PDB file of C-alpha atoms and ligand atoms in Angstrom:
ATOM      1  CA  UNK A  14       0.000   0.000   0.000  1.00  0.00           C
ATOM      2  CA  UNK A  15       1.345   3.456  -0.937  1.00  0.00           C
ATOM      3  CA  UNK A  16       0.824   5.596   2.145  1.00  0.00           C
ATOM      4  CA  UNK A  17       1.831   8.939   0.627  1.00  0.00           C
ATOM      5  CA  UNK A  18       0.305   8.767  -2.857  1.00  0.00           C
ATOM      6  CA  UNK A  19       0.340  12.234  -4.512  1.00  0.00           C
ATOM      7  CA  UNK A  20       1.462  13.976  -1.320  1.00  0.00           C
ATOM      8  CA  UNK A  21       4.043  16.759  -1.739  1.00  0.00           C
ATOM      9  CA  UNK A  22       6.894  16.823   0.764  1.00  0.00           C
ATOM     10  CA  UNK A  23       9.938  18.983   1.469  1.00  0.00           C
ATOM     11  CA  UNK A  24      12.949  17.229   2.973  1.00  0.00           C
ATOM     12  CA  UNK A  25      15.947  19.301   4.041  1.00  0.00           C
ATOM     13  CA  UNK A  26      19.388  17.717   3.648  1.00  0.00           C
ATOM     14  CA  UNK A  27      18.234  15.054   1.188  1.00  0.00           C
ATOM     15  CA  UNK A  28      21.481  14.581  -0.712  1.00  0.00           C
ATOM     16  CA  UNK A  29      23.122  12.122   1.693  1.00  0.00           C
ATOM     17  CA  UNK A  30      22.615   9.781   4.632  1.00  0.00           C
ATOM     18  CA  UNK A  31      19.290   9.717   6.434  1.00  0.00           C
ATOM     19  CA  UNK A  32      17.711  12.454   4.297  1.00  0.00           C
ATOM     20  CA  UNK A  33      18.477  10.495   1.148  1.00  0.00           C
ATOM     21  CA  UNK A  34      16.865   7.415   2.718  1.00  0.00           C
ATOM     22  CA  UNK A  35      13.768   9.443   3.599  1.00  0.00           C
ATOM     23  CA  UNK A  36      13.534  10.830   0.051  1.00  0.00           C
ATOM     24  CA  UNK A  37      13.686   7.384  -1.599  1.00  0.00           C
ATOM     25  CA  UNK A  38      11.297   5.761   0.882  1.00  0.00           C
ATOM     26  CA  UNK A  39       8.807   8.634   0.452  1.00  0.00           C
ATOM     27  CA  UNK A  40       9.034   8.280  -3.340  1.00  0.00           C
ATOM     28  CA  UNK A  41       8.404   4.514  -3.053  1.00  0.00           C
ATOM     29  CA  UNK A  42       5.254   5.444  -1.131  1.00  0.00           C
ATOM     30  CA  UNK A  43       4.090   7.697  -3.967  1.00  0.00           C
ATOM     31  CA  UNK A  44       5.140  11.111  -2.616  1.00  0.00           C
ATOM     32  CA  UNK A  45       6.443  13.914  -4.822  1.00  0.00           C
ATOM     33  CA  UNK A  46       9.726  15.006  -3.273  1.00  0.00           C
ATOM     34  CA  UNK A  47      11.311  18.456  -3.060  1.00  0.00           C
ATOM     35  CA  UNK A  48      14.612  18.178  -1.222  1.00  0.00           C
ATOM     36  CA  UNK A  49      17.414  20.537  -0.327  1.00  0.00           C
ATOM     37  CA  UNK A  50      21.164  20.208  -0.040  1.00  0.00           C
ATOM     38  CA  UNK A  51      24.011  22.476   0.875  1.00  0.00           C
ATOM     39  CA  UNK A  52      26.878  21.644  -1.503  1.00  0.00           C
ATOM     40  CA  UNK A  53      26.495  18.065  -2.872  1.00  0.00           C
ATOM     41  CA  UNK A  54      25.184  19.092  -6.301  1.00  0.00           C
ATOM     42  CA  UNK A  55      26.152  15.900  -8.111  1.00  0.00           C
ATOM     43  CA  UNK A  56      24.661  13.609  -5.458  1.00  0.00           C
ATOM     44  CA  UNK A  57      21.484  15.722  -5.537  1.00  0.00           C
ATOM     45  CA  UNK A  58      21.161  15.434  -9.323  1.00  0.00           C
ATOM     46  CA  UNK A  59      21.663  11.661  -9.163  1.00  0.00           C
ATOM     47  CA  UNK A  60      19.006  11.367  -6.484  1.00  0.00           C
ATOM     48  CA  UNK A  61      16.464  13.330  -8.556  1.00  0.00           C
ATOM     49  CA  UNK A  62      16.866  10.745 -11.352  1.00  0.00           C
ATOM     50  CA  UNK A  63      16.524   7.869  -8.890  1.00  0.00           C
ATOM     51  CA  UNK A  64      13.339   9.351  -7.391  1.00  0.00           C
ATOM     52  CA  UNK A  65      11.818   9.983 -10.810  1.00  0.00           C
ATOM     53  CA  UNK A  66      12.328   6.250 -11.462  1.00  0.00           C
ATOM     54  CA  UNK A  67       9.568   5.630  -8.907  1.00  0.00           C
ATOM     55  CA  UNK A  68       7.144   7.621 -11.084  1.00  0.00           C
ATOM     56  CA  UNK A  69       6.963  10.686  -8.829  1.00  0.00           C
ATOM     57  CA  UNK A  70       7.907  14.328  -9.325  1.00  0.00           C
ATOM     58  CA  UNK A  71      11.270  15.222  -7.752  1.00  0.00           C
ATOM     59  CA  UNK A  72      13.368  18.362  -7.593  1.00  0.00           C
ATOM     60  CA  UNK A  73      16.550  19.362  -5.754  1.00  0.00           C
ATOM     61  CA  UNK A  74      17.138  22.869  -4.386  1.00  0.00           C
ATOM     62  CA  UNK A  75      20.452  24.262  -3.199  1.00  0.00           C
ATOM     63  CA  UNK A  76      19.367  26.150  -0.083  1.00  0.00           C
ATOM     64  CA  UNK A  77      21.209  26.878   3.145  1.00  0.00           C
ATOM     65  CA  UNK A  78      18.757  25.814   5.858  1.00  0.00           C
ATOM     66  CA  UNK A  79      20.452  28.170   8.329  1.00  0.00           C
ATOM     67  CA  UNK A  80      19.503  31.233   6.253  1.00  0.00           C
ATOM     68  CA  UNK A  81      16.064  32.639   7.128  1.00  0.00           C
ATOM     69  CA  UNK A  82      15.473  34.433   3.818  1.00  0.00           C
ATOM     70  CA  UNK A  83      16.613  31.422   1.773  1.00  0.00           C
ATOM     71  CA  UNK A  84      14.052  29.256   3.599  1.00  0.00           C
ATOM     72  CA  UNK A  85      11.230  31.671   2.711  1.00  0.00           C
ATOM     73  CA  UNK A  86      12.412  31.684  -0.926  1.00  0.00           C
ATOM     74  CA  UNK A  87      12.573  27.897  -0.959  1.00  0.00           C
ATOM     75  CA  UNK A  88       8.991  27.466   0.262  1.00  0.00           C
ATOM     76  CA  UNK A  89       7.832  29.927  -2.393  1.00  0.00           C
ATOM     77  CA  UNK A  90       9.685  28.039  -5.151  1.00  0.00           C
ATOM     78  CA  UNK A  91       8.397  24.643  -4.001  1.00  0.00           C
ATOM     79  CA  UNK A  92       4.836  25.976  -3.933  1.00  0.00           C
ATOM     80  CA  UNK A  93       5.251  27.258  -7.497  1.00  0.00           C
ATOM     81  CA  UNK A  94       6.760  23.946  -8.639  1.00  0.00           C
ATOM     82  CA  UNK A  95       4.533  21.509  -6.712  1.00  0.00           C
ATOM     83  CA  UNK A  96       1.348  23.495  -5.929  1.00  0.00           C
ATOM     84  CA  UNK A  97       0.957  22.328  -2.329  1.00  0.00           C
ATOM     85  CA  UNK A  98       3.140  21.298   0.642  1.00  0.00           C
ATOM     86  CA  UNK A  99       1.633  18.450   2.664  1.00  0.00           C
ATOM     87  CA  UNK A 100       4.614  17.508   4.807  1.00  0.00           C
ATOM     88  CA  UNK A 101       7.933  18.989   5.866  1.00  0.00           C
ATOM     89  CA  UNK A 102      10.859  16.949   7.174  1.00  0.00           C
ATOM     90  CA  UNK A 103      13.469  19.154   8.840  1.00  0.00           C
ATOM     91  CA  UNK A 104      16.381  16.749   8.568  1.00  0.00           C
ATOM     92  CA  UNK A 105      19.451  18.881   7.707  1.00  0.00           C
ATOM     93  CA  UNK A 106      22.005  18.848  10.487  1.00  0.00           C
ATOM     94  CA  UNK A 107      25.707  19.063  11.259  1.00  0.00           C
ATOM     95  CA  UNK A 108      28.073  18.313  14.131  1.00  0.00           C
ATOM     96  CA  UNK A 109      31.092  20.252  15.363  1.00  0.00           C
ATOM     97  CA  UNK A 110      32.092  18.173  18.364  1.00  0.00           C
ATOM     98  CA  UNK A 111      34.477  19.274  21.071  1.00  0.00           C
ATOM     99  CA  UNK A 112      34.697  19.280  24.831  1.00  0.00           C
ATOM    100  CA  UNK A 113      33.153  22.448  26.261  1.00  0.00           C
ATOM    101  CA  UNK A 114      36.578  23.516  27.469  1.00  0.00           C
ATOM    102  CA  UNK A 115      37.782  23.677  23.855  1.00  0.00           C
ATOM    103  CA  UNK A 116      34.572  24.627  22.055  1.00  0.00           C
ATOM    104  CA  UNK A 117      34.659  27.981  20.288  1.00  0.00           C
ATOM    105  CA  UNK A 118      31.729  30.386  20.268  1.00  0.00           C
ATOM    106  CA  UNK A 119      31.757  30.075  16.485  1.00  0.00           C
ATOM    107  CA  UNK A 120      31.272  26.280  16.584  1.00  0.00           C
ATOM    108  CA  UNK A 121      28.505  26.595  19.159  1.00  0.00           C
ATOM    109  CA  UNK A 122      26.645  29.221  17.120  1.00  0.00           C
ATOM    110  CA  UNK A 123      27.109  27.402  13.803  1.00  0.00           C
ATOM    111  CA  UNK A 124      25.572  24.153  15.068  1.00  0.00           C
ATOM    112  CA  UNK A 125      22.634  25.992  16.648  1.00  0.00           C
ATOM    113  CA  UNK A 126      22.042  27.925  13.433  1.00  0.00           C
ATOM    114  CA  UNK A 127      22.161  24.933  11.076  1.00  0.00           C
ATOM    115  CA  UNK A 128      20.319  22.483  13.356  1.00  0.00           C
ATOM    116  CA  UNK A 129      17.830  24.629  15.300  1.00  0.00           C
ATOM    117  CA  UNK A 130      17.335  27.966  13.498  1.00  0.00           C
ATOM    118  CA  UNK A 131      16.786  25.929  10.323  1.00  0.00           C
ATOM    119  CA  UNK A 132      13.781  24.223  11.912  1.00  0.00           C
ATOM    120  CA  UNK A 133      12.300  27.610  12.856  1.00  0.00           C
ATOM    121  CA  UNK A 134      13.100  29.048   9.398  1.00  0.00           C
ATOM    122  CA  UNK A 135      11.394  26.424   7.301  1.00  0.00           C
ATOM    123  CA  UNK A 136       8.516  25.631   9.651  1.00  0.00           C
ATOM    124  CA  UNK A 137       7.629  29.319   9.552  1.00  0.00           C
ATOM    125  CA  UNK A 138       7.985  29.338   5.767  1.00  0.00           C
ATOM    126  CA  UNK A 139       5.469  26.491   5.219  1.00  0.00           C
ATOM    127  CA  UNK A 140       2.988  27.739   7.788  1.00  0.00           C
ATOM    128  CA  UNK A 141       0.883  29.909   5.494  1.00  0.00           C
ATOM    129  CA  UNK A 142       0.206  27.209   2.868  1.00  0.00           C
ATOM    130  CA  UNK A 143      -0.463  24.599   5.558  1.00  0.00           C
ATOM    131  CA  UNK A 144      -2.870  26.941   7.365  1.00  0.00           C
ATOM    132  CA  UNK A 145      -4.699  27.540   4.077  1.00  0.00           C
ATOM    133  CA  UNK A 146      -4.964  23.804   3.440  1.00  0.00           C
ATOM    134  CA  UNK A 147      -5.956  23.147   7.059  1.00  0.00           C
ATOM    135  CA  UNK A 148      -3.616  20.185   6.896  1.00  0.00           C
ATOM    136  CA  UNK A 149       0.071  19.511   7.364  1.00  0.00           C
ATOM    137  CA  UNK A 150       2.614  17.269   9.032  1.00  0.00           C
ATOM    138  CA  UNK A 151       5.920  18.643  10.285  1.00  0.00           C
ATOM    139  CA  UNK A 152       8.609  16.133  11.261  1.00  0.00           C
ATOM    140  CA  UNK A 153      11.763  17.351  12.960  1.00  0.00           C
ATOM    141  CA  UNK A 154      14.945  15.316  13.269  1.00  0.00           C
ATOM    142  CA  UNK A 155      16.339  15.401  16.784  1.00  0.00           C
ATOM    143  CA  UNK A 156      18.634  12.744  18.274  1.00  0.00           C
ATOM    144  CA  UNK A 157      19.008  10.425  21.238  1.00  0.00           C
ATOM    145  CA  UNK A 158      21.634  12.986  22.269  1.00  0.00           C
ATOM    146  CA  UNK A 159      18.961  15.700  22.480  1.00  0.00           C
ATOM    147  CA  UNK A 160      17.203  13.609  25.124  1.00  0.00           C
ATOM    148  CA  UNK A 161      20.123  12.351  27.204  1.00  0.00           C
ATOM    149  CA  UNK A 162      23.084  14.622  26.331  1.00  0.00           C
ATOM    150  CA  UNK A 163      26.562  13.496  25.288  1.00  0.00           C
ATOM    151  CA  UNK A 164      30.051  14.471  26.382  1.00  0.00           C
ATOM    152  CA  UNK A 165      31.741  16.418  23.597  1.00  0.00           C
ATOM    153  CA  UNK A 166      28.463  17.452  21.991  1.00  0.00           C
ATOM    154  CA  UNK A 167      27.089  20.285  24.146  1.00  0.00           C
ATOM    155  CA  UNK A 168      26.334  22.398  21.041  1.00  0.00           C
ATOM    156  CA  UNK A 169      24.718  19.507  19.146  1.00  0.00           C
ATOM    157  CA  UNK A 170      22.679  18.212  22.089  1.00  0.00           C
ATOM    158  CA  UNK A 171      21.467  21.754  22.885  1.00  0.00           C
ATOM    159  CA  UNK A 172      20.280  22.136  19.283  1.00  0.00           C
ATOM    160  CA  UNK A 173      18.565  18.745  19.321  1.00  0.00           C
ATOM    161  CA  UNK A 174      16.883  19.334  22.704  1.00  0.00           C
ATOM    162  CA  UNK A 175      15.746  22.736  21.416  1.00  0.00           C
ATOM    163  CA  UNK A 176      14.036  21.019  18.492  1.00  0.00           C
ATOM    164  CA  UNK A 177      11.915  18.968  20.914  1.00  0.00           C
ATOM    165  CA  UNK A 178      10.691  22.055  22.811  1.00  0.00           C
ATOM    166  CA  UNK A 179      10.024  23.909  19.567  1.00  0.00           C
ATOM    167  CA  UNK A 180       8.023  21.018  18.092  1.00  0.00           C
ATOM    168  CA  UNK A 181       5.843  20.629  21.168  1.00  0.00           C
ATOM    169  CA  UNK A 182       5.028  24.353  21.137  1.00  0.00           C
ATOM    170  CA  UNK A 183       4.161  24.235  17.426  1.00  0.00           C
ATOM    171  CA  UNK A 184       1.915  21.214  18.085  1.00  0.00           C
ATOM    172  CA  UNK A 185       0.049  23.205  20.746  1.00  0.00           C
ATOM    173  CA  UNK A 186      -0.252  26.332  18.576  1.00  0.00           C
ATOM    174  CA  UNK A 187      -1.398  24.614  15.397  1.00  0.00           C
ATOM    175  CA  UNK A 188      -3.337  21.529  16.477  1.00  0.00           C
ATOM    176  CA  UNK A 189      -6.646  23.353  16.012  1.00  0.00           C
ATOM    177  CA  UNK A 190      -5.709  23.887  12.334  1.00  0.00           C
ATOM    178  CA  UNK A 191      -4.976  20.190  11.788  1.00  0.00           C
ATOM    179  CA  UNK A 192      -1.239  20.830  11.510  1.00  0.00           C
ATOM    180  CA  UNK A 193       0.756  18.193  13.373  1.00  0.00           C
ATOM    181  CA  UNK A 194       4.311  18.532  14.632  1.00  0.00           C
ATOM    182  CA  UNK A 195       6.371  15.561  15.795  1.00  0.00           C
ATOM    183  CA  UNK A 196       9.991  14.657  16.421  1.00  0.00           C
ATOM    184  CA  UNK A 197      12.082  11.636  15.567  1.00  0.00           C
ATOM    185  CA  UNK A 198      15.044  10.885  17.799  1.00  0.00           C
ATOM    186  CA  UNK A 199      17.395   8.513  15.961  1.00  0.00           C
ATOM    187  CA  UNK A 200      20.013   6.552  17.860  1.00  0.00           C
ATOM    188  CA  UNK A 201      23.142   5.318  16.084  1.00  0.00           C
ATOM    189  CA  UNK A 202      22.379   5.241  12.355  1.00  0.00           C
ATOM    190  CA  UNK A 203      24.939   3.730   9.992  1.00  0.00           C
ATOM    191  CA  UNK A 204      25.602   5.969   6.974  1.00  0.00           C
ATOM    192  CA  UNK A 205      28.607   6.662   4.720  1.00  0.00           C
ATOM    193  CA  UNK A 206      29.784   8.912   7.541  1.00  0.00           C
ATOM    194  CA  UNK A 207      29.993   6.084  10.091  1.00  0.00           C
ATOM    195  CA  UNK A 208      31.721   3.780   7.546  1.00  0.00           C
ATOM    196  CA  UNK A 209      34.852   5.876   8.118  1.00  0.00           C
ATOM    197  CA  UNK A 210      34.914   5.044  11.855  1.00  0.00           C
ATOM    198  CA  UNK A 211      37.048   2.329  13.417  1.00  0.00           C
ATOM    199  CA  UNK A 212      35.225  -1.038  13.012  1.00  0.00           C
ATOM    200  CA  UNK A 213      35.968  -2.164  16.606  1.00  0.00           C
ATOM    201  CA  UNK A 214      34.497   1.025  18.025  1.00  0.00           C
ATOM    202  CA  UNK A 215      31.398   0.672  15.851  1.00  0.00           C
ATOM    203  CA  UNK A 216      30.988  -2.996  16.852  1.00  0.00           C
ATOM    204  CA  UNK A 217      31.153  -1.930  20.496  1.00  0.00           C
ATOM    205  CA  UNK A 218      28.288   0.497  19.884  1.00  0.00           C
ATOM    206  CA  UNK A 219      26.256  -2.179  18.101  1.00  0.00           C
ATOM    207  CA  UNK A 220      26.771  -4.629  20.987  1.00  0.00           C
ATOM    208  CA  UNK A 221      25.475  -2.082  23.507  1.00  0.00           C
ATOM    209  CA  UNK A 222      22.178  -1.578  21.629  1.00  0.00           C
ATOM    210  CA  UNK A 223      19.310  -3.899  22.727  1.00  0.00           C
ATOM    211  CA  UNK A 224      18.489  -4.801  19.082  1.00  0.00           C
ATOM    212  CA  UNK A 225      22.231  -5.510  18.545  1.00  0.00           C
ATOM    213  CA  UNK A 226      22.679  -3.454  15.386  1.00  0.00           C
ATOM    214  CA  UNK A 227      23.017   0.107  14.193  1.00  0.00           C
ATOM    215  CA  UNK A 228      19.983   1.632  12.522  1.00  0.00           C
ATOM    216  CA  UNK A 229      19.661   2.215   8.791  1.00  0.00           C
ATOM    217  CA  UNK A 230      18.401   5.337   7.011  1.00  0.00           C
ATOM    218  CA  UNK A 231      15.376   3.197   6.042  1.00  0.00           C
ATOM    219  CA  UNK A 232      14.561   2.591   9.724  1.00  0.00           C
ATOM    220  CA  UNK A 233      14.277   6.356  10.187  1.00  0.00           C
ATOM    221  CA  UNK A 234      12.511   6.844   6.856  1.00  0.00           C
ATOM    222  CA  UNK A 235       9.795   4.317   7.756  1.00  0.00           C
ATOM    223  CA  UNK A 236       9.031   6.248  10.952  1.00  0.00           C
ATOM    224  CA  UNK A 237       8.852   9.449   8.858  1.00  0.00           C
ATOM    225  CA  UNK A 238       6.390   7.820   6.440  1.00  0.00           C
ATOM    226  CA  UNK A 239       4.189   6.928   9.416  1.00  0.00           C
ATOM    227  CA  UNK A 240       4.318  10.478  10.825  1.00  0.00           C
ATOM    228  CA  UNK A 241       3.719  12.093   7.418  1.00  0.00           C
ATOM    229  CA  UNK A 242       0.768   9.841   6.577  1.00  0.00           C
ATOM    230  CA  UNK A 243      -2.777   9.703   7.883  1.00  0.00           C
ATOM    231  CA  UNK A 244      -1.792   6.551   9.813  1.00  0.00           C
ATOM    232  CA  UNK A 245      -0.630   9.018  12.498  1.00  0.00           C
ATOM    233  CA  UNK A 246      -3.575  11.434  12.111  1.00  0.00           C
ATOM    234  CA  UNK A 247      -4.158  11.574  15.899  1.00  0.00           C
ATOM    235  CA  UNK A 248      -0.499  11.937  16.905  1.00  0.00           C
ATOM    236  CA  UNK A 249       1.089  15.331  17.540  1.00  0.00           C
ATOM    237  CA  UNK A 250       3.632  16.841  19.925  1.00  0.00           C
ATOM    238  CA  UNK A 251       5.429  13.507  20.319  1.00  0.00           C
ATOM    239  CA  UNK A 252       9.050  12.408  20.187  1.00  0.00           C
ATOM    240  CA  UNK A 253       9.499   8.972  18.662  1.00  0.00           C
ATOM    241  CA  UNK A 254      12.809   7.307  19.502  1.00  0.00           C
ATOM    242  CA  UNK A 255      14.066   5.136  16.636  1.00  0.00           C
ATOM    243  CA  UNK A 256      17.157   3.775  18.321  1.00  0.00           C
ATOM    244  CA  UNK A 257      16.981  -0.009  18.681  1.00  0.00           C
ATOM    245  CA  UNK A 258      16.080   0.413  22.346  1.00  0.00           C
ATOM    246  CA  UNK A 259      19.164   2.499  23.221  1.00  0.00           C
ATOM    247  CA  UNK A 260      17.278   4.692  25.713  1.00  0.00           C
ATOM    248  CA  UNK A 261      15.482   1.817  27.413  1.00  0.00           C
TER     249      UNK A 261
HETATM  250  P1  NAP B  12      24.813  13.612   6.828  1.00  0.00           P
HETATM  251  O1  NAP B  12      25.023  12.267   6.182  1.00  0.00           O
HETATM  252  O2  NAP B  12      25.975  14.411   7.237  1.00  0.00           O
HETATM  253  O3  NAP B  12      23.883  14.484   5.827  1.00  0.00           O
HETATM  254  C1  NAP B  12      23.508  15.776   6.199  1.00  0.00           C
HETATM  255  C2  NAP B  12      22.611  16.362   5.135  1.00  0.00           C
HETATM  256  O4  NAP B  12      22.264  17.699   5.535  1.00  0.00           O
HETATM  257  C3  NAP B  12      23.272  16.473   3.775  1.00  0.00           C
HETATM  258  O5  NAP B  12      22.310  16.282   2.772  1.00  0.00           O
HETATM  259  C4  NAP B  12      23.770  17.921   3.758  1.00  0.00           C
HETATM  260  O6  NAP B  12      23.884  18.490   2.452  1.00  0.00           O
HETATM  261  C5  NAP B  12      22.643  18.604   4.515  1.00  0.00           C
HETATM  262  N1  NAP B  12      23.052  19.876   5.099  1.00  0.00           N
HETATM  263  C6  NAP B  12      24.065  20.133   5.964  1.00  0.00           C
HETATM  264  N2  NAP B  12      24.097  21.424   6.260  1.00  0.00           N
HETATM  265  C7  NAP B  12      23.099  22.032   5.561  1.00  0.00           C
HETATM  266  C8  NAP B  12      22.633  23.348   5.423  1.00  0.00           C
HETATM  267  N3  NAP B  12      23.198  24.359   6.077  1.00  0.00           N
HETATM  268  N4  NAP B  12      21.581  23.590   4.608  1.00  0.00           N
HETATM  269  C9  NAP B  12      20.982  22.585   3.915  1.00  0.00           C
HETATM  270  N5  NAP B  12      21.373  21.305   4.012  1.00  0.00           N
HETATM  271  C10 NAP B  12      22.424  21.030   4.815  1.00  0.00           C
HETATM  272  O7  NAP B  12      23.907  13.459   8.135  1.00  0.00           O
HETATM  273  P2  NAP B  12      22.943  12.259   8.615  1.00  0.00           P
HETATM  274  O8  NAP B  12      23.739  11.326   9.435  1.00  0.00           O
HETATM  275  O9  NAP B  12      22.170  11.737   7.470  1.00  0.00           O
HETATM  276  O10 NAP B  12      21.967  13.060   9.620  1.00  0.00           O
HETATM  277  C11 NAP B  12      20.709  13.597   9.210  1.00  0.00           C
HETATM  278  C12 NAP B  12      19.991  14.148  10.424  1.00  0.00           C
HETATM  279  O11 NAP B  12      19.802  13.126  11.383  1.00  0.00           O
HETATM  280  C13 NAP B  12      20.771  15.269  11.130  1.00  0.00           C
HETATM  281  O12 NAP B  12      19.866  16.233  11.618  1.00  0.00           O
HETATM  282  C14 NAP B  12      21.439  14.538  12.285  1.00  0.00           C
HETATM  283  O13 NAP B  12      21.705  15.398  13.348  1.00  0.00           O
HETATM  284  C15 NAP B  12      20.372  13.507  12.633  1.00  0.00           C
HETATM  285  N6  NAP B  12      20.883  12.336  13.344  1.00  0.00           N
HETATM  286  C16 NAP B  12      21.791  11.501  12.765  1.00  0.00           C
HETATM  287  C17 NAP B  12      22.237  10.378  13.461  1.00  0.00           C
HETATM  288  C18 NAP B  12      23.228   9.387  12.859  1.00  0.00           C
HETATM  289  O14 NAP B  12      23.624   8.460  13.570  1.00  0.00           O
HETATM  290  N7  NAP B  12      23.610   9.510  11.616  1.00  0.00           N
HETATM  291  C19 NAP B  12      21.775  10.138  14.750  1.00  0.00           C
HETATM  292  C20 NAP B  12      20.856  11.017  15.309  1.00  0.00           C
HETATM  293  C21 NAP B  12      20.409  12.113  14.590  1.00  0.00           C
HETATM  294  P3  NAP B  12      25.284  18.390   1.632  1.00  0.00           P
HETATM  295  O15 NAP B  12      25.372  16.960   1.148  1.00  0.00           O
HETATM  296  O16 NAP B  12      25.117  19.336   0.498  1.00  0.00           O
HETATM  297  O17 NAP B  12      26.374  18.752   2.589  1.00  0.00           O
END
């Protein structure tokens, strides 16, 4: 069953990793996909072709999620190109890890801007069309680290915890307009990025997870499909951990 047939979605940071997994899984479920990237132009172009292979409309937009004006422009362009925005997945994110003692103000601010301001920027940008439609699903990508913290990631965990507070407030403000706002908190997800890590370290992480494996982008994407679709029509303001039981 195609759960997102003819739905139009925006996914930020779709060119790689989890965002790419969300884009392909959404397309398999019949959604038309508008996705953004920062600098991976070639990967973005390849993904557009792959998505079109599923018989959906797909378009890539170079757009810095941290830039407020660019986010407003993006929503305008997507509306012109697709006609309606049914779901938004705020997935773009970066890390700049360091112990607090060594963390610069610049690295703190950068991570907050790309991870948290971006969620504000684009949620605000899609608000008007969603209010008009009286329908919308906003899905924000937090992290296990936003719930429990992590040494060496005070900037990242602050941004990811901020996303949870923001999403709950949006759920309260917009529930009466049938706009839902939920969070996904991934655990350890294996992407090209984690392939570069030392295999013994990664195996140690896998062993400590109750389901005894790292997650895949598809694991996160399937949760996004659920939250974007009417299967979750009565769910808002929630944080869904997709972490193999890590927080249990
Ligand atoms: P990734 O492989 O590094 O991909 C990040 C994506 O975000 C890329 O498409 C990148 O575009 C885009 N991006 C980065 N900065 C951007 C900006 N300023 N404007 C627009 N797009 C930007 O990351 P990932 O592992 O898939 O993570 C995706 C999300 O899940 C992030 O929010 C991350 O915090 C969260 N998460 C990941 C894990 C994990 O284990 N991987 C765990 C918990 C949470 P370019 O390709 O152009 O750079």
